[in-house]
Coordinates of C-alpha atoms and ligand atoms in Angstrom, one line a residue:
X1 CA -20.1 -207.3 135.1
X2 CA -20.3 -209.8 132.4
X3 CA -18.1 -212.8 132.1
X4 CA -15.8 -211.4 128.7
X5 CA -15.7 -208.0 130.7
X6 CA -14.1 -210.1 133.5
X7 CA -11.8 -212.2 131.8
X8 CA -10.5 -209.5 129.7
X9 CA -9.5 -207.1 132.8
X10 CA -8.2 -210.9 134.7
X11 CA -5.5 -211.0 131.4
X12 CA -4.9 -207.1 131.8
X13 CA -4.0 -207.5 135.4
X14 CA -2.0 -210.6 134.8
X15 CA -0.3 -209.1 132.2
X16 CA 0.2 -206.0 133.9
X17 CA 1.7 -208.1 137.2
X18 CA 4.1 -209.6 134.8
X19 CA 5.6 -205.9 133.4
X20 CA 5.6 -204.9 136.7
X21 CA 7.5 -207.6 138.2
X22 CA 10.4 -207.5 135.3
X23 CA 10.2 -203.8 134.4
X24 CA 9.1 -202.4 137.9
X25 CA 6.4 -199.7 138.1
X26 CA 7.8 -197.3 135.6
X27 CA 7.5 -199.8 132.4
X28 CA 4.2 -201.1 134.2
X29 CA 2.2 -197.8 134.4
X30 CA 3.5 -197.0 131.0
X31 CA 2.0 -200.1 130.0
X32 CA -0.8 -199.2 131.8
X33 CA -1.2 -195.9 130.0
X34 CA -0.7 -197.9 126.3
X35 CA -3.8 -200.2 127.4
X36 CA -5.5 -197.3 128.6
X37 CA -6.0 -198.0 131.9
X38 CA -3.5 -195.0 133.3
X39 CA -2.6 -191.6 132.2
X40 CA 0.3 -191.4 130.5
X41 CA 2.9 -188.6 131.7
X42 CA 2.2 -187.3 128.3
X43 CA -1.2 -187.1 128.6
X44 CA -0.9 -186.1 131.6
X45 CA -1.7 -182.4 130.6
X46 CA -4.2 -182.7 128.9
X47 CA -7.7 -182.3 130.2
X48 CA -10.5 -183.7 128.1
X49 CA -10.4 -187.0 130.4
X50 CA -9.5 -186.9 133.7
X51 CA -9.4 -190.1 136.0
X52 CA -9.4 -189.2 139.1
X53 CA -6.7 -190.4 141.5
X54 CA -7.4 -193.9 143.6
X55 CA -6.4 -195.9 146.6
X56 CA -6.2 -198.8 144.0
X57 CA -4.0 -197.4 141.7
X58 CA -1.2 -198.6 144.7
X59 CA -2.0 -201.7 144.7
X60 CA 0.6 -203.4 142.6
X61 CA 3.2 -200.6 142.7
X62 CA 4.8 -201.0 146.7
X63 CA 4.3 -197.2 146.7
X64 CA 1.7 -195.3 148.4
X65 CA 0.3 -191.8 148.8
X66 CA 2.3 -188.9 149.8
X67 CA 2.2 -185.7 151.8
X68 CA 1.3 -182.4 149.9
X69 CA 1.2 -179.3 151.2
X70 CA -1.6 -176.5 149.2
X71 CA -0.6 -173.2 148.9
X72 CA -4.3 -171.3 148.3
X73 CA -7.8 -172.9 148.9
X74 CA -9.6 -171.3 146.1
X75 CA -11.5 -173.4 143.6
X76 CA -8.0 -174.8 142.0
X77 CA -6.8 -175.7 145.9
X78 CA -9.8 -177.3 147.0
X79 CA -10.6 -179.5 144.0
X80 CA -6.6 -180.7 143.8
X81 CA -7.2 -181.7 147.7
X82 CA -10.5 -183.3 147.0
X83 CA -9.2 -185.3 143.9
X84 CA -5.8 -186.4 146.0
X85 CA -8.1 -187.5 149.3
X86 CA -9.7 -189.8 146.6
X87 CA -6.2 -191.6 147.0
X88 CA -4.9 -191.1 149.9
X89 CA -3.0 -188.6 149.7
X90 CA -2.1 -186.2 152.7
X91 CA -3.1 -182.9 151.7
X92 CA -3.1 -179.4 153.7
X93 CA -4.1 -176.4 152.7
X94 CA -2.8 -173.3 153.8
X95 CA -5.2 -170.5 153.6
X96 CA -4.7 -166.5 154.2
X97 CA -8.1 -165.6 153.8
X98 CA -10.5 -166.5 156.7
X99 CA -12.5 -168.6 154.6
X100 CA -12.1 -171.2 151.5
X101 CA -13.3 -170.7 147.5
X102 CA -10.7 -167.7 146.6
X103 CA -12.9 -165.3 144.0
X104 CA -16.0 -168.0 144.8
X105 CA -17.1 -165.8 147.1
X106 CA -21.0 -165.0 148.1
X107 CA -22.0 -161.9 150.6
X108 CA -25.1 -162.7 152.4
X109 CA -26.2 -160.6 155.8
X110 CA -23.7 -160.4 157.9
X111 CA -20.7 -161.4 155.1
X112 CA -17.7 -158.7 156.4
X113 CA -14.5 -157.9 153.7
X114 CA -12.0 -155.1 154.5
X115 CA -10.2 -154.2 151.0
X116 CA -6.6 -153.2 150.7
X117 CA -7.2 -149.9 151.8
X118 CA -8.9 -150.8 154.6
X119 CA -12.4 -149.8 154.2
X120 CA -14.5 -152.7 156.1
X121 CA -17.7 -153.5 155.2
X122 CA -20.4 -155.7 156.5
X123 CA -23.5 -156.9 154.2
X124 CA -26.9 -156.0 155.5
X125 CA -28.8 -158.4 153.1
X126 CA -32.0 -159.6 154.5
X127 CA -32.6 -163.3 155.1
X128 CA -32.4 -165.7 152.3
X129 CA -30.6 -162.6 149.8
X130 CA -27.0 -162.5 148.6
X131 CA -24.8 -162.0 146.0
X132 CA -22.2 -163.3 144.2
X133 CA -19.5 -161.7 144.0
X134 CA -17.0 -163.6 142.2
X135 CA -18.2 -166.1 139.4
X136 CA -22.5 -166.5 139.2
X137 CA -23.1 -168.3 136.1
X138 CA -22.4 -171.9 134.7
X139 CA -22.5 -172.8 131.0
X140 CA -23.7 -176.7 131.0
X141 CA -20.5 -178.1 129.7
X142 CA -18.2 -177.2 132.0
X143 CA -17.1 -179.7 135.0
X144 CA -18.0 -177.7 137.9
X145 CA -21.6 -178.7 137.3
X146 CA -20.3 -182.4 137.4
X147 CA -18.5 -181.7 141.0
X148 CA -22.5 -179.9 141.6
X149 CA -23.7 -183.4 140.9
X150 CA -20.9 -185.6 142.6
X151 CA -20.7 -183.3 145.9
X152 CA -24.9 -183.1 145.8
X153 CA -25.1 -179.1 145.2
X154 CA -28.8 -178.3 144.3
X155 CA -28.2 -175.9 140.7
X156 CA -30.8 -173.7 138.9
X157 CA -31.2 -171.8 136.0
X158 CA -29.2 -168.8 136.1
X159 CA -31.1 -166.6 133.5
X160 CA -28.2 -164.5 131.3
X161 CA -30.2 -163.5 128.3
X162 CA -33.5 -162.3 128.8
X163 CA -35.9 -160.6 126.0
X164 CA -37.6 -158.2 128.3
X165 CA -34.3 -157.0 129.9
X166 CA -33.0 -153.6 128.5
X167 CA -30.3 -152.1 126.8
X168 CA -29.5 -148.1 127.6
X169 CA -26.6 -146.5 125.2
X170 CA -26.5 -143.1 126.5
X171 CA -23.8 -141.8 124.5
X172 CA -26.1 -142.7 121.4
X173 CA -28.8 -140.4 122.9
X174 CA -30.9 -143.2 124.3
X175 CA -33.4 -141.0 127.1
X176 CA -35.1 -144.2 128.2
X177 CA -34.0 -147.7 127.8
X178 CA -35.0 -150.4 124.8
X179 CA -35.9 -154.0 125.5
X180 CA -33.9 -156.5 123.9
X181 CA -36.5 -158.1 122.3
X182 CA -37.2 -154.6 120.2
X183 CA -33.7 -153.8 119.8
X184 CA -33.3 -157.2 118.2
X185 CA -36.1 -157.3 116.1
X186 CA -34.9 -153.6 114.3
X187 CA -31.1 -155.1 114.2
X188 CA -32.5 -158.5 112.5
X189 CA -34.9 -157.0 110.8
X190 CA -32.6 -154.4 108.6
X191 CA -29.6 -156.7 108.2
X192 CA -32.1 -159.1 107.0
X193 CA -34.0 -156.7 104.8
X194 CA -30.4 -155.1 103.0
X195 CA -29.1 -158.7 102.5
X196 CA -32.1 -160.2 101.0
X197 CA -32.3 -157.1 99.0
X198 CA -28.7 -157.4 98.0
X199 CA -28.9 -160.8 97.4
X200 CA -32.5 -160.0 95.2
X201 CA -30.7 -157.5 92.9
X202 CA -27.6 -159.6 92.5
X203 CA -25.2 -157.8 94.6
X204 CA -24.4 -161.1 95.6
X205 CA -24.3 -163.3 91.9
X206 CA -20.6 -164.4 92.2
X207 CA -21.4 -166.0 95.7
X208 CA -24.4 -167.7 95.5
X209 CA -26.4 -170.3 93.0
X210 CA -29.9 -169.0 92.4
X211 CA -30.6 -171.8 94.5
X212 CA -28.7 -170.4 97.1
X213 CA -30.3 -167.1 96.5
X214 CA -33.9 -168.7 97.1
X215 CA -32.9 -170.3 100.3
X216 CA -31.0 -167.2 101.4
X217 CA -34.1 -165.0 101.2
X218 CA -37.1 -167.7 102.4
X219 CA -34.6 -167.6 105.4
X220 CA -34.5 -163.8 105.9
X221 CA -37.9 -163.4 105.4
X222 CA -37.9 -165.6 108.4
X223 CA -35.0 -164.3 110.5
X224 CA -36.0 -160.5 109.9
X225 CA -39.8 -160.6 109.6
X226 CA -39.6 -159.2 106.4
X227 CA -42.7 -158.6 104.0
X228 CA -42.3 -161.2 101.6
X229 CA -42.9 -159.3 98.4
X230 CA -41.2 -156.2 99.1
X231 CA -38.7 -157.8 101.2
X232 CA -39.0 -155.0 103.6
X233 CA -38.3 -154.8 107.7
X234 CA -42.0 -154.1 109.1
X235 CA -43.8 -154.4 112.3
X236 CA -44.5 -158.0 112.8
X237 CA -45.6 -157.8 116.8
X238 CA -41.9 -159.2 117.7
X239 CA -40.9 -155.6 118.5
X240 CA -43.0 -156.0 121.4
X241 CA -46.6 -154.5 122.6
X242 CA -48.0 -152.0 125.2
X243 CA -50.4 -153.7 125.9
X244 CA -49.9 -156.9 125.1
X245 CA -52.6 -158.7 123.3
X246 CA -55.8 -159.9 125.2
X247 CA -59.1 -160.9 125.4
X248 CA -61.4 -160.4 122.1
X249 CA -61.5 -156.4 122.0
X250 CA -58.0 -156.3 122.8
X251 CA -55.7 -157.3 119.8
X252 CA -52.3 -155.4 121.5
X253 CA -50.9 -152.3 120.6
X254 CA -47.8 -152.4 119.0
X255 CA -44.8 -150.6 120.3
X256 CA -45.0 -147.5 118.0
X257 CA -43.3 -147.2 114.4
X258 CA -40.3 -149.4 113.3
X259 CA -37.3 -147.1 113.6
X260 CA -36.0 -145.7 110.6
X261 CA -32.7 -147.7 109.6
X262 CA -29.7 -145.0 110.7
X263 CA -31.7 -144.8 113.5
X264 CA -31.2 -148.3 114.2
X265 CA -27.8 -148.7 113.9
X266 CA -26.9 -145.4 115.6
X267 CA -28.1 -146.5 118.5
X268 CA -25.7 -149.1 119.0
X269 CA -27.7 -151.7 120.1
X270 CA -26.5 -154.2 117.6
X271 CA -23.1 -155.0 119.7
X272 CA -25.0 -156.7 122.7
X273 CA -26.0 -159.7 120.6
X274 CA -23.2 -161.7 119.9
X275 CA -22.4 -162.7 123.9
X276 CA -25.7 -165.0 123.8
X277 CA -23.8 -166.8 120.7
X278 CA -21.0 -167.2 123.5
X279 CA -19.8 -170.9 123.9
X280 CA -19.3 -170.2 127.2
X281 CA -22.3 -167.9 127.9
X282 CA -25.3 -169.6 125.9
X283 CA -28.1 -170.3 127.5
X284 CA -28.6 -172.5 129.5
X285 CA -26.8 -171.1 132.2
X286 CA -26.6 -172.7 135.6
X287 CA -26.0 -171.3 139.3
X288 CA -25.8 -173.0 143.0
X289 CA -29.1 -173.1 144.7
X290 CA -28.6 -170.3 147.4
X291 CA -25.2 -168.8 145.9
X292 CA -21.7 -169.8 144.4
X293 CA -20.2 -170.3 147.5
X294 CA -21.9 -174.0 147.8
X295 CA -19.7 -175.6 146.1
X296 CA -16.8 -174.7 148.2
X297 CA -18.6 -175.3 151.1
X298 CA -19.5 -178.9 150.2
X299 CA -15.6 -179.3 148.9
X300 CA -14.4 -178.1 151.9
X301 CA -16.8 -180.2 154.0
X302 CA -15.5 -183.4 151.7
X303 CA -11.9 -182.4 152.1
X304 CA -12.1 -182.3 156.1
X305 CA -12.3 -178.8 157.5
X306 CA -9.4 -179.9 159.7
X307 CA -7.1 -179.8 156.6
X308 CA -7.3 -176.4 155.7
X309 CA -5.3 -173.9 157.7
X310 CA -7.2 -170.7 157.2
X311 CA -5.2 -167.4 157.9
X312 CA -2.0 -168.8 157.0
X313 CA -0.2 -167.2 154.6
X314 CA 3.5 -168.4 153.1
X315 CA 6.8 -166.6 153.3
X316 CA 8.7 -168.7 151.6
X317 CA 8.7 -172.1 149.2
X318 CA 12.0 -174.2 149.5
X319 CA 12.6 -177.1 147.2
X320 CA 14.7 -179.8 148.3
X321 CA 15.4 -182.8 146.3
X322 CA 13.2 -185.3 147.8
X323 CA 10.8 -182.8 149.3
X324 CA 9.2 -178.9 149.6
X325 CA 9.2 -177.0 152.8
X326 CA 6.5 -174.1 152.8
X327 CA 7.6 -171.5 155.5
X328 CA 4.3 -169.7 156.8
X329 CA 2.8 -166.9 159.3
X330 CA 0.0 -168.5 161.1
X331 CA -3.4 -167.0 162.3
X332 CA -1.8 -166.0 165.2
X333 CA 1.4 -163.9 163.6
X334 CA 3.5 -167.0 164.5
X335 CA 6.1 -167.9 162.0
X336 CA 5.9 -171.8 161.3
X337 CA 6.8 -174.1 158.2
X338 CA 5.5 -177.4 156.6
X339 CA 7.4 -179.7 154.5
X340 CA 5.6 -182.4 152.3
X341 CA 6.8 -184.7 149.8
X342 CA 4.7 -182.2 146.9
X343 CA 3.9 -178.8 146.3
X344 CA 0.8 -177.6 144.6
X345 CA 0.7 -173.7 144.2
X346 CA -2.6 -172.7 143.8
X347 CA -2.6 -168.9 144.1
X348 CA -2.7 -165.7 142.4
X349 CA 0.4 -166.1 140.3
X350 CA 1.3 -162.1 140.7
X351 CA 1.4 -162.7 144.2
X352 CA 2.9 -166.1 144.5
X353 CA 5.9 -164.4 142.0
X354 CA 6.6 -161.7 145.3
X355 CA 7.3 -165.3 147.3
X356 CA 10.6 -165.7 148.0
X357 CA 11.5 -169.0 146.3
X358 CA 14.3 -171.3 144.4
X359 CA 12.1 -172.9 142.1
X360 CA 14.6 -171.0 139.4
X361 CA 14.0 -168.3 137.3
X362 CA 12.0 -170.1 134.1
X363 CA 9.3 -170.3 136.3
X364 CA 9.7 -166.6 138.1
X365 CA 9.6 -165.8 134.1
X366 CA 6.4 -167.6 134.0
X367 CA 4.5 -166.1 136.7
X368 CA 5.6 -162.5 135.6
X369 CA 4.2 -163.4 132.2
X370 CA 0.4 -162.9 133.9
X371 CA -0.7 -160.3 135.3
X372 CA -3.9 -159.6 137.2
X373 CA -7.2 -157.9 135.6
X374 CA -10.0 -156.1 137.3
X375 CA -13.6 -156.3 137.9
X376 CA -16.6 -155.3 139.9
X377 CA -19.7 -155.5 141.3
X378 CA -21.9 -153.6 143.7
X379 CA -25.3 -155.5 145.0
X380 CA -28.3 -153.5 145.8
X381 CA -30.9 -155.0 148.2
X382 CA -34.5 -153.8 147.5
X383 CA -37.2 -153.8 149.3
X384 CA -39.8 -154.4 146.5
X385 CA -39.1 -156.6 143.2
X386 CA -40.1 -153.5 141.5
X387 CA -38.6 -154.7 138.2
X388 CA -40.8 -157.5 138.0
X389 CA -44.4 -156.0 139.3
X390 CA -43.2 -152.4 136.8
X391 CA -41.3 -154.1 133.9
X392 CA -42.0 -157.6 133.8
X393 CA -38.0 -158.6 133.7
X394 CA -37.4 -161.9 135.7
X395 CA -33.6 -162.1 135.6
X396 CA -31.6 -161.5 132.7
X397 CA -29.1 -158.4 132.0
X398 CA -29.4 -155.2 131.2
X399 CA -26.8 -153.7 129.4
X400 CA -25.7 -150.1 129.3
X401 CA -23.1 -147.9 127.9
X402 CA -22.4 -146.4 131.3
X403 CA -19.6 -146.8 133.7
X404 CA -22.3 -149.7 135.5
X405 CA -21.8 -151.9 132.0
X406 CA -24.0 -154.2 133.1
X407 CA -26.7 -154.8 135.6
X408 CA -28.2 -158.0 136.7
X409 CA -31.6 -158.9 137.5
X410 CA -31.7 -161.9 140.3
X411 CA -32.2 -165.3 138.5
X412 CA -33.7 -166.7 142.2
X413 CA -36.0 -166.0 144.5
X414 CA -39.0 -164.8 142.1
X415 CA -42.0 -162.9 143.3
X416 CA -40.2 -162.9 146.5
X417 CA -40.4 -159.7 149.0
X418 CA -37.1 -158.3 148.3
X419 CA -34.4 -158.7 145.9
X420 CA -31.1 -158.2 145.3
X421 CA -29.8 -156.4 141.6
X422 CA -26.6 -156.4 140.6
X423 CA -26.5 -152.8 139.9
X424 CA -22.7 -152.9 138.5
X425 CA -20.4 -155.4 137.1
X426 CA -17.7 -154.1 135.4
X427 CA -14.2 -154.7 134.6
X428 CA -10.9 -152.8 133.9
X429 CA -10.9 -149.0 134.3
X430 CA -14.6 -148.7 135.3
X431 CA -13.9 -151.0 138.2
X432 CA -10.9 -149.8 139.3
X433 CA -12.6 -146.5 139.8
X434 CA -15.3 -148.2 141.2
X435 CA -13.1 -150.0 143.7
X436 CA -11.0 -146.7 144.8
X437 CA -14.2 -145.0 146.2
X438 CA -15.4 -145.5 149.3
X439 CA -18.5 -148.1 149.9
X440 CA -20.8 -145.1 150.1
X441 CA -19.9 -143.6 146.9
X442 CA -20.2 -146.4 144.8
X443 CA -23.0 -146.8 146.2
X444 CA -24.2 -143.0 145.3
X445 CA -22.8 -143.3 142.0
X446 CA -24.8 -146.8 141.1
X447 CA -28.3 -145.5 141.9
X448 CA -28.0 -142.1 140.2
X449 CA -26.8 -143.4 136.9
X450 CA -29.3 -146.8 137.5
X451 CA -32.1 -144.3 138.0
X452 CA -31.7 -143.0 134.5
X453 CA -32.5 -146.4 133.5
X454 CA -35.4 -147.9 136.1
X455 CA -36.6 -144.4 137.0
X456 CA -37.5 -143.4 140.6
X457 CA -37.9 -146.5 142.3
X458 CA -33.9 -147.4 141.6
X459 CA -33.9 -145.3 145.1
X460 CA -36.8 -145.0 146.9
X461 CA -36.5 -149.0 147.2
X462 CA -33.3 -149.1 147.6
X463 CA -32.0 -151.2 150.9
X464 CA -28.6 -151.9 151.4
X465 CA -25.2 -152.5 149.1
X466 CA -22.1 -154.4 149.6
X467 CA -19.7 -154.1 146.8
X468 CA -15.9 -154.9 146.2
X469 CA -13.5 -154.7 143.4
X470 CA -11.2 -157.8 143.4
X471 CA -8.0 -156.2 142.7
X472 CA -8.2 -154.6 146.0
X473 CA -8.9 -157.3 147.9
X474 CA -6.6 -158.6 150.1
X475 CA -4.4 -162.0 149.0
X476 CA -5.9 -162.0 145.7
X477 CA -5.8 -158.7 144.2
X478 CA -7.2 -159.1 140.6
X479 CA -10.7 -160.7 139.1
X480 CA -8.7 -162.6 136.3
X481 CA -6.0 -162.5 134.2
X482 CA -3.7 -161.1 131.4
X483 CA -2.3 -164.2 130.2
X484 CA 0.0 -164.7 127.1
X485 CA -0.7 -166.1 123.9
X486 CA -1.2 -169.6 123.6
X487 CA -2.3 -169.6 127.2
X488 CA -1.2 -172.6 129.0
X489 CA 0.9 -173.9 126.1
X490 CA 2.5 -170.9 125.8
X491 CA 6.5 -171.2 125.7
X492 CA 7.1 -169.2 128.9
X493 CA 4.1 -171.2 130.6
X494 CA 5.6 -174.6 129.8
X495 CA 7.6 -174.9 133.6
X496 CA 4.7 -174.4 135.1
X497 CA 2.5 -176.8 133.2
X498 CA 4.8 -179.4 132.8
X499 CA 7.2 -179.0 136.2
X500 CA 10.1 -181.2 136.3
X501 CA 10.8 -180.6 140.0
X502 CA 8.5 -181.1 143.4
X503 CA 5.9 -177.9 142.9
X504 CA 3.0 -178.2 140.8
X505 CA 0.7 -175.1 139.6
X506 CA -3.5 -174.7 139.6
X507 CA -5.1 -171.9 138.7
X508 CA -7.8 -170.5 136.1
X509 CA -4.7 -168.4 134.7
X510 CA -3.2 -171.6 133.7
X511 CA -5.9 -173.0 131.9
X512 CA -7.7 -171.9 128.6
X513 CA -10.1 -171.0 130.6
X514 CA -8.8 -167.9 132.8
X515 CA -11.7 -166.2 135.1
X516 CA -14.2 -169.6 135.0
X517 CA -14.2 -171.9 137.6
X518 CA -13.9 -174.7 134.6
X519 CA -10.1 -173.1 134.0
X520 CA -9.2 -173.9 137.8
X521 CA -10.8 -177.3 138.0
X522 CA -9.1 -178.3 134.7
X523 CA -5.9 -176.9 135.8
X524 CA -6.3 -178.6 139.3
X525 CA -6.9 -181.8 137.6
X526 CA -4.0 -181.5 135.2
X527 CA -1.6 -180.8 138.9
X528 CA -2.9 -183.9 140.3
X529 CA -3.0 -186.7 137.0
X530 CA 0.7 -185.1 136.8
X531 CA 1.7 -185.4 141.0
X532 CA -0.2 -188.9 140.6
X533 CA 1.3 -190.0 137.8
X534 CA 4.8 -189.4 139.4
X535 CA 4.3 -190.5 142.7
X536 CA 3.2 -193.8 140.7
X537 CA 5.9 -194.1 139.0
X538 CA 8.5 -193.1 141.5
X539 CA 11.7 -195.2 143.1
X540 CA 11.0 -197.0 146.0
Ligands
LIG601 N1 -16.5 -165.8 133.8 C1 -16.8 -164.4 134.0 C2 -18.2 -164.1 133.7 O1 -18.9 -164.9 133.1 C3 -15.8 -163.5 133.3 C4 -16.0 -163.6 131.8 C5 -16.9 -162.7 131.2 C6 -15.4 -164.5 131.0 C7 -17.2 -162.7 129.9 C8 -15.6 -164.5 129.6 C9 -16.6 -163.7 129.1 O2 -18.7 -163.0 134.1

């Protein structure tokens, strides 16, 4: 540390020392927060920089840490513990399921869930295979890859746009599927071709400066491989070859004829294109090293195992004015309770709305303003990686029209023995159907409608599945969330963002970021600046 560094943050600690000492705590970690040293309870909310909480941040207050009890050790739960420990604080979590990470959730062999109708099943995945069931991919921005980095969690490219994947509209008369890479060349190609025609013959005069016009069309000569003297959509080689070119003798052969134009846009392909514009699903994607579940494990493993209570699940949250007391049914079916100085509610807020409570009825309000969304997915263990030795596709998504909406090619394990596709994820209707049938008939249902795509090997390679459908799984019961307007700022939100009393909230659903792992963490950090801020701040 340099010598002006030093002196500077000497004369903010003696001036601090002074507010503190006429003002008491309150006017000195206000201070704080107007030199920037401490989140103000204003900024408290907000979640573009987060400090997290420290042992340190005592030191001139007389106060110290306090007891909180956790209701949930999802993703929101864990990381509101972890941040807390940082301090000091006492944290427990109490758990239902019989494991921690919530929706983080990864089925290797052996993995057993029994759904809400209770229909067990037990994942037969070979050695080293596995799924993930809840949340698989990381955009690069978002902070779980900085809790990867902090807690050590080895990350690697999760592939979600892939050139040589397919795309299989059935209900636009598609008989065998199209690669991206063609599908996209036709698309580009004829929305290049009309507009630089358009734009050519002056369609376009009142918009554009002939300058304009120039640029316009050197750039969709580029962007559509158009010739550039008729300014039409031809075969360029970007469509794609069979076989690709070679040695000298062996220049390619291209994949057929361009499409005709209606053809092109009948088939529906164009829709698939924006996602990969997706600030939140670019690529670069990232995923955990040997599945999502990592990062849970390491936060549970930082938190101290012994602080989480797994099978616990609460009857009843009672506020008291200097305090919460959490009434619970233990592993065991015995009734017990906890009381804490805080509260952090972490769980589905459908299900934590059926808690008896008195936290009063804005924030009853609140919770019933979200309700739960479905998804699902069904993994299918091969024996072979057929789709990379048949159809060259090395992760990446296929997308289909069918009830399957889209299937995943593994982004790990390449050239390995076996593999496991995801050979359905989809949401609302499709996976509630999905999740009503038995194991075995999703099952049935994913490999006949995948074999229209893959062809034969989709079952004669077939292993093993495990699949699940989160609104039917027990003490979560949806994938995400219907959330209101203005998300977390939303009016009928604001008691549960901003609480005034002992219980905080965490959760994706209370973020801007409902059904990533980024929402939770954000929201978790948002709980715990707030809890911290108070506890700070509070009489001695
Ligand atoms: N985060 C989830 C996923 O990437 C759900 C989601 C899908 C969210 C698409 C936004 C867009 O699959």
């Amino acid at each position: 540390m340099s010598d002006s560094s030093t002196s500077a943050s000497w004369s903010r600690r003696g001036f601090l020392r002074a507010v503190g000492v006429s003002g008491g705590a309150g006017t000195m970690f206000a201070a704080m927060g107007a030199l920037g040293l401490a989140p103000t309870a204003e900024a408290a909310g907000a979640t573009a920089a987060f400090s997290a909480p420290s042992a340190s941040d005592f030191t001139l207050t007389g106060r110290s840490a306090a007891s909180v009890v956790i209701l949930g050790g999802g993703i929101a739960g864990l990381i509101s513990a972890y941040e807390l420990g940082k301090a000091g604080y006492r944290c427990t979590i109490l758990e239902p399921r019989s494991r921690t990470g919530g929706r983080n959730f990864t089925a290797r062999g052996g993995t057993t869930e029994t759904d809400v109708f209770g229909r067990k099943q037990t994942a037969a995945f070979s050695e080293g295979q596995y799924m993930n069931c809840g949340p698989a991919r990381l955009a690069q921005w978002m902070v779980t890859l900085d809790y990867c980095r902090e807690l050590r969690v080895p990350i690697q490219v999760f592939t979600n746009t892939n050139a040589d994947a397919f795309i299989y509209n059935e209900s636009a008369g598609m008989t065998k599927p199209e690669r991206y890479r063609s599908a996209k060349s036709d698309v580009y190609g004829y929305v290049s071709e009309l507009l630089a025609k358009a734009t050519s013959q002056g369609a376009l005069d009142s918009e554009l400066t002939s300058e304009d016009k120039e640029r316009l069309i050197t750039f969709l000569q580029g962007w559509g491989q158009l010739d550039s003297t008729s300014l039409r959509y031809t075969d360029s080689g970007n469509r794609g070859y069979s076989p690709y070119p070679g040695a000298a003798g062996t220049p390619g052969t291209s994949l057929g004829p361009v499409p005709g134009l209606s053809e092109v846009f009948a088939s529906g392909v164009g829709r698939y294109f924006s996602f990969e514009f997706g600030f939140d699903q670019a690529m670069l994607m990232f995923q955990p090293v040997g599945g999502m579940d990592q990062i849970p494990k390491a936060l549970t493993k930082a938190i101290g195992a012994e602080k989480v209570r797994l099978g616990c699940q609460a009857t009843k949250i009672t506020e008291l004015p200097d305090g919460v007391t959490v009434e619970y049914t233990d592993a065991h079916g015995h009734a017990r309770a906890i009381s804490a100085d805080y509260l952090i509610a972490a769980m589905p807020p459908h299900l934590l709305a059926k808690l008896p409570h008195n936290l009063g009825p804005s924030v009853q309000t609140g919770l019933q303003a979200i309700t739960p969304a479905s998804a699902s997915k069904i993994g299918l263990e091969y024996k072979s990686r057929w789709w990379e030795t048949d159809y060259q596709i090395y992760g990446g998504i296929t997308e289909t029209d069918l009830d399957l909406t889209h299937v995943w090619h593994p982004s790990y394990d390449f050239h390995g023995d076996r593999g496991v596709l995801i050979g359905y994820y989809n949401y609302g209707q499709n996976a509630d159907m999905y999740g009503k049938m038995t194991p075995a008939e999703r099952e049935a249902r994913a490999i006949t409608l995948g074999t229209k795509i893959y062809g034969p090997k989709y079952r004669t390679e077939f292993a093993s599945s495990f699949s699940q459908s989160w609104r039917y799984i027990p003490h979560i019961e949806g994938a995400w969330h219907n959330t209101p307007d203005g998300g977390p700022d939303a009016p009928v939100l604001k008691p549960l963002a901003h609480p005034t009393g002992r219980t905080y909230f965490a959760g994706d659903w209370l973020s801007y970021m409902d059904a990533w792992q980024h929402g939770a963490i954000t929201s978790a950090r948002s709980a715990v600046t707030q809890l911290h801020t108070r506890q700070l701040a509070a009489a001695v």
